[in-house]
Amino acid sequence: MAPNDSIGRRAFARRVARVFFMAAATGALGLTFWDRLGPRVRGPQRRDLVLPVFSSPGRTPQIAVARGFDRTAGVEAVLNALGRMTAFIQPGDRVLLKVNAAFASPPALGATTHPEMVSAVVKLCKEAGAGRVMVTDNPINDPTSCFELTGIGPAARDSGARVILPGPDQFQTYSLEGGQLIRQWPVLGSPLVMADKLIGLAPVKDHHRSGASMTLKNWYGLLGGRRNLFHQRIHAIIAELAMMIKPSLVILDGTRAMMANGPTGGSLDDLKDTRTIIAGTDPVAVDAAGATLLGKASDDLPYLALAQNAGAGTADFRSLNPIEVNRT
């Protein structure tokens, strides 16, 4: 073995050791600052949160369906079919958009609300005269990274909306009347009580536990604490979320649906062009319609029947006579 070969191997070994040490140190630092429990209520105990009802009392439930690849045009089409955004937003309203920003992944992978949806809805709210538009979620990964890497944060800010990141002071305990799971549980309440109207924006995704993640599963991001404890009763917790949150409107993005390996995905092969956007005032019906894009029926998603039985909406979306809007 030549002397230069020996020196080269030793140098290579030192570089490998250095890289290994840096990676281990970085991992240890991450574990040091990673909060395994997630956001909790801190400070002096406050009274239980009282959540607003954002839905319009007495309004006949409606859903609309638009076909096509253009998200912006699709959102405008379904809203026009439902009476335009002015049917939901009045001048001066403070509007909260609950997005799905759960993962620090690029929008092309379909795991989160697409930034084009955020931009389109913020723009329509502003045109309807909204006094303030806010965007929030309690992601699984680091909130700042999630909002930036998904493109949701930049899209919201560029459109004139305020991004509200979750922090301990944003949570308050909440007990759902008649609920078995949501009892004295930390909920991302501050953005909710600041709002007059609430709009849910969610992608259509496969989910390995619940079968699908759409507008009802999207409310999961309002929970703090060790919400993974609910995984064993995933259908029951989604049904309770349907009882807990009464939105003004929900919009489901099925332009490209995640057909497998949800909710995180990770490959473009998991996606399928389903060319559909669904909006409505009945989230149960909207999700039941969205399930068809995944090749599923309502019976395949037990949380839909549970939510319907609890009075949160109807899983028979066809009974609402969906307004169909065809686009290219």
Coordinates of C-alpha atoms in Angstrom, one line a residue:
M1 CA 0.0 0.0 0.0
A2 CA 1.4 3.4 -1.0
P3 CA 2.0 6.0 1.7
N4 CA -0.4 8.5 -0.1
D5 CA -3.1 5.8 -0.1
S6 CA -2.8 5.4 3.7
I7 CA -2.9 9.2 4.3
G8 CA -6.0 9.5 2.0
R9 CA -7.8 6.7 3.8
R10 CA -7.1 8.3 7.2
A11 CA -8.3 11.7 6.0
F12 CA -11.5 10.2 4.6
A13 CA -12.1 8.4 7.9
R14 CA -11.6 11.6 9.8
R15 CA -14.2 13.4 7.5
V16 CA -16.7 10.6 8.0
A17 CA -16.2 10.7 11.8
R18 CA -16.7 14.5 11.8
V19 CA -19.9 14.3 9.7
F20 CA -21.2 11.5 12.0
F21 CA -20.5 13.6 15.1
M22 CA -22.2 16.7 13.7
A23 CA -25.2 14.7 12.7
A24 CA -25.4 13.1 16.1
A25 CA -25.1 16.5 17.8
T26 CA -27.7 18.0 15.6
G27 CA -30.1 15.1 16.4
A28 CA -29.4 15.4 20.1
L29 CA -30.1 19.2 20.0
G30 CA -33.4 18.5 18.1
L31 CA -34.5 16.1 20.8
T32 CA -33.6 18.6 23.5
F33 CA -36.0 21.2 22.0
W34 CA -38.7 18.9 20.6
D35 CA -41.8 19.1 22.8
R36 CA -43.3 15.6 22.8
L37 CA -46.5 16.7 24.4
G38 CA -47.3 19.6 22.0
P39 CA -48.8 22.9 23.1
R40 CA -50.7 22.9 26.4
V41 CA -52.5 25.5 28.4
R42 CA -49.9 27.3 30.5
G43 CA -50.1 30.0 33.2
P44 CA -53.1 30.7 35.4
Q45 CA -56.1 28.4 34.7
R46 CA -58.8 30.2 32.8
R47 CA -62.4 29.3 32.5
D48 CA -63.3 26.8 29.8
L49 CA -63.3 28.1 26.3
V50 CA -66.7 29.0 24.8
L51 CA -66.6 28.5 21.0
P52 CA -68.6 30.7 18.7
V53 CA -71.1 29.2 16.2
F54 CA -69.9 30.4 12.8
S55 CA -72.7 28.8 10.7
S56 CA -75.7 30.8 9.7
P57 CA -78.8 29.6 11.7
G58 CA -81.7 28.5 9.5
R59 CA -79.6 28.4 6.3
T60 CA -80.5 25.5 4.1
P61 CA -77.4 23.3 3.7
Q62 CA -75.8 23.5 0.3
I63 CA -72.8 22.1 -1.6
A64 CA -71.4 22.9 -5.0
V65 CA -68.9 20.9 -7.1
A66 CA -66.6 22.4 -9.8
R67 CA -64.5 20.3 -12.3
G68 CA -61.2 21.4 -13.7
F69 CA -57.5 21.9 -13.1
D70 CA -57.4 25.6 -12.2
R71 CA -57.8 25.9 -8.4
T72 CA -58.5 29.7 -8.5
A73 CA -61.2 29.3 -11.1
G74 CA -62.6 26.3 -9.3
V75 CA -62.9 28.2 -6.0
E76 CA -64.6 31.1 -7.7
A77 CA -66.9 28.8 -9.5
V78 CA -68.1 26.9 -6.4
L79 CA -68.5 30.2 -4.4
N80 CA -70.5 31.8 -7.3
A81 CA -72.7 28.7 -7.3
L82 CA -73.4 29.2 -3.6
G83 CA -74.3 32.8 -3.9
R84 CA -70.7 34.4 -4.0
M85 CA -68.5 35.0 -1.0
T86 CA -70.8 37.9 0.0
A87 CA -73.3 35.3 1.0
F88 CA -70.9 34.3 3.8
I89 CA -68.8 37.3 4.5
Q90 CA -70.1 40.8 5.4
P91 CA -68.2 44.0 5.4
G92 CA -65.9 44.3 8.4
D93 CA -66.0 40.6 9.3
R94 CA -62.9 39.1 10.9
V95 CA -62.4 35.8 8.9
L96 CA -60.3 32.9 10.1
L97 CA -59.1 30.3 7.5
K98 CA -58.3 27.0 9.1
V99 CA -55.8 25.3 6.8
N100 CA -54.0 22.0 6.8
A101 CA -50.3 22.9 7.4
A102 CA -49.5 19.7 9.3
F103 CA -46.3 18.8 7.6
A104 CA -43.2 20.6 6.4
S105 CA -43.5 19.4 2.8
P106 CA -43.8 21.2 -0.5
P107 CA -47.3 21.8 -1.9
A108 CA -46.7 19.6 -4.9
L109 CA -46.9 16.5 -2.6
G110 CA -50.6 17.2 -1.7
A111 CA -50.2 16.6 2.0
T112 CA -51.3 20.2 3.0
T113 CA -53.6 22.9 1.8
H114 CA -52.3 24.3 -1.5
P115 CA -51.1 27.9 -1.4
E116 CA -53.2 28.7 -4.5
M117 CA -56.3 27.8 -2.5
V118 CA -55.2 30.2 0.3
S119 CA -54.5 33.0 -2.1
A120 CA -57.8 32.6 -3.9
V121 CA -59.9 32.5 -0.7
V122 CA -58.2 35.4 1.0
K123 CA -58.7 37.4 -2.2
L124 CA -62.4 36.6 -2.3
C125 CA -62.8 37.4 1.4
K126 CA -61.1 40.8 0.9
E127 CA -63.3 41.5 -2.1
A128 CA -66.4 40.7 0.0
G129 CA -65.3 43.4 2.5
A130 CA -63.6 41.4 5.2
G131 CA -62.0 43.7 7.8
R132 CA -59.3 41.1 8.6
V133 CA -58.4 37.7 7.3
M134 CA -56.3 35.3 9.5
V135 CA -54.8 31.9 8.7
T136 CA -54.0 29.3 11.3
D137 CA -53.2 25.7 12.2
N138 CA -51.4 23.6 14.8
P139 CA -49.1 21.5 12.7
I140 CA -47.5 18.2 13.6
N141 CA -44.1 19.5 12.6
D142 CA -42.5 22.8 13.6
P143 CA -45.1 25.5 12.8
T144 CA -42.7 28.0 11.3
S145 CA -41.2 25.4 9.0
C146 CA -44.6 24.0 8.0
F147 CA -46.1 27.4 7.1
E148 CA -43.0 28.4 5.0
L149 CA -42.2 25.1 3.3
T150 CA -45.9 24.4 2.3
G151 CA -46.1 27.9 0.8
I152 CA -49.1 28.7 3.0
G153 CA -47.4 31.4 5.0
P154 CA -46.1 33.4 2.0
A155 CA -49.4 33.0 0.1
A156 CA -51.3 34.2 3.1
R157 CA -49.1 37.2 3.7
D158 CA -48.8 38.2 0.0
S159 CA -52.6 38.2 -0.2
G160 CA -53.0 40.4 2.9
A161 CA -53.8 37.9 5.5
R162 CA -52.2 37.5 9.0
V163 CA -50.7 34.1 9.9
I164 CA -51.3 33.1 13.5
L165 CA -48.8 30.4 14.7
P166 CA -49.8 28.3 17.7
G167 CA -48.2 29.1 21.1
P168 CA -49.0 28.2 24.7
D169 CA -51.0 31.5 25.2
Q170 CA -53.2 30.6 22.2
F171 CA -54.7 27.5 23.9
Q172 CA -57.6 27.2 26.3
T173 CA -59.3 24.2 27.8
Y174 CA -62.6 23.2 26.2
S175 CA -65.2 20.6 27.0
L176 CA -67.6 19.4 24.4
E177 CA -71.2 19.1 25.6
G178 CA -72.1 15.5 25.4
G179 CA -68.5 14.6 24.3
Q180 CA -66.6 11.7 25.7
L181 CA -63.1 12.6 24.4
I182 CA -62.9 16.3 24.2
R183 CA -63.2 17.0 27.9
Q184 CA -61.0 19.7 29.5
W185 CA -58.8 19.5 26.4
P186 CA -56.5 22.3 25.1
V187 CA -57.9 23.9 22.0
L188 CA -56.4 26.6 19.7
G189 CA -59.1 29.0 20.9
S190 CA -57.6 32.5 20.6
P191 CA -57.9 32.7 16.8
L192 CA -61.4 31.2 17.0
V193 CA -62.8 33.8 19.4
M194 CA -61.2 36.6 17.5
A195 CA -63.1 35.6 14.3
D196 CA -66.7 36.3 13.1
K197 CA -66.5 33.8 10.3
L198 CA -64.6 30.5 9.9
I199 CA -63.7 28.8 6.7
G200 CA -62.0 25.4 6.5
L201 CA -59.6 24.7 3.6
A202 CA -58.5 21.1 3.2
P203 CA -57.0 18.7 0.6
V204 CA -58.4 15.3 -0.3
K205 CA -56.2 12.7 1.1
D206 CA -56.0 9.0 2.0
H207 CA -55.4 8.4 5.7
H208 CA -54.1 5.2 7.1
R209 CA -56.1 5.4 10.3
S210 CA -59.4 7.2 9.4
G211 CA -59.5 6.1 5.8
A212 CA -59.6 9.7 4.5
S213 CA -58.5 13.2 5.6
M214 CA -60.7 16.0 4.4
T215 CA -62.6 18.9 6.0
L216 CA -63.7 17.2 9.2
K217 CA -60.3 15.7 9.9
N218 CA -58.9 19.2 9.3
W219 CA -60.3 20.4 12.6
Y220 CA -57.9 18.0 14.3
G221 CA -55.3 20.7 13.9
L222 CA -57.2 22.8 16.5
L223 CA -56.4 20.4 19.3
G224 CA -53.3 20.8 21.5
G225 CA -51.9 18.5 24.1
R226 CA -51.2 14.8 23.4
R227 CA -53.7 14.5 20.7
N228 CA -52.1 11.3 19.4
L229 CA -53.9 9.6 22.4
F230 CA -57.1 9.9 20.2
H231 CA -55.6 7.7 17.4
Q232 CA -57.1 4.6 18.8
R233 CA -60.6 6.2 18.5
I234 CA -60.0 8.2 15.4
H235 CA -63.5 8.0 14.1
A236 CA -65.0 9.1 17.4
I237 CA -62.7 12.1 17.7
I238 CA -63.5 13.2 14.2
A239 CA -67.2 13.0 14.9
E240 CA -66.7 15.1 18.1
L241 CA -64.8 17.7 16.1
A242 CA -67.7 17.8 13.7
M243 CA -69.9 18.6 16.7
M244 CA -67.4 21.1 18.2
I245 CA -66.8 23.3 15.1
K246 CA -69.7 24.9 13.2
P247 CA -68.0 26.6 10.3
S248 CA -69.4 29.3 8.0
L249 CA -68.1 27.4 5.0
V250 CA -65.7 24.5 4.0
I251 CA -63.8 24.1 0.8
L252 CA -62.3 20.8 -0.3
D253 CA -59.5 20.7 -2.8
G254 CA -59.6 17.6 -4.9
T255 CA -57.7 19.0 -7.8
R256 CA -55.1 16.3 -7.2
A257 CA -56.0 13.8 -4.5
M258 CA -53.6 11.7 -2.5
M259 CA -54.8 8.2 -3.2
A260 CA -52.4 6.2 -1.1
N261 CA -49.8 6.5 1.8
G262 CA -51.7 9.3 3.5
P263 CA -51.7 11.5 5.3
T264 CA -48.1 12.4 4.6
G265 CA -47.6 10.8 1.2
G266 CA -44.1 11.7 -0.1
S267 CA -44.2 10.7 -3.7
L268 CA -46.0 12.1 -6.8
D269 CA -47.0 8.6 -7.5
D270 CA -49.4 8.8 -4.6
L271 CA -51.4 11.5 -6.4
K272 CA -54.1 11.4 -9.0
D273 CA -55.6 14.2 -11.0
T274 CA -59.2 14.2 -9.8
R275 CA -59.9 17.7 -11.0
T276 CA -62.6 18.6 -8.5
I277 CA -63.3 21.3 -5.9
I278 CA -66.2 21.0 -3.5
A279 CA -67.6 23.7 -1.2
G280 CA -70.5 23.8 1.1
T281 CA -72.1 24.6 4.4
D282 CA -72.5 21.0 5.5
P283 CA -69.0 19.6 6.1
V284 CA -70.3 16.0 6.5
A285 CA -71.9 16.2 3.1
V286 CA -68.8 17.8 1.6
D287 CA -66.6 15.0 3.0
A288 CA -69.0 12.3 1.7
A289 CA -68.8 13.8 -1.7
G290 CA -65.0 14.1 -1.5
A291 CA -64.8 10.4 -0.5
T292 CA -65.9 9.5 -4.0
L293 CA -62.7 11.0 -5.4
L294 CA -60.8 8.4 -3.4
G295 CA -63.1 5.6 -4.7
K296 CA -64.8 5.3 -1.3
A297 CA -68.4 5.3 -0.2
S298 CA -69.7 6.9 3.0
D299 CA -69.9 3.5 4.6
D300 CA -66.1 3.2 4.2
L301 CA -65.6 6.1 6.6
P302 CA -67.4 5.4 9.9
Y303 CA -66.8 8.9 11.2
L304 CA -69.3 10.2 8.6
A305 CA -72.2 8.1 10.1
L306 CA -71.1 9.1 13.6
A307 CA -71.1 12.8 12.7
Q308 CA -74.5 12.4 11.0
N309 CA -76.0 10.6 14.0
A310 CA -74.7 13.4 16.2
G311 CA -76.6 16.0 14.1
A312 CA -73.5 17.5 12.5
G313 CA -74.7 17.1 8.9
T314 CA -75.8 14.5 6.4
A315 CA -73.6 11.8 4.8
D316 CA -76.2 11.5 2.0
F317 CA -74.7 14.4 0.0
R318 CA -76.9 13.7 -3.0
S319 CA -80.0 14.6 -1.0
L320 CA -78.7 18.2 -1.0
N321 CA -78.8 18.3 -4.8
P322 CA -75.2 19.4 -5.4
I323 CA -74.8 22.3 -7.8
E324 CA -72.5 21.0 -10.6
V325 CA -70.2 23.5 -12.3
N326 CA -68.2 22.1 -15.2
R327 CA -64.9 23.8 -16.2
T328 CA -62.1 22.9 -18.5

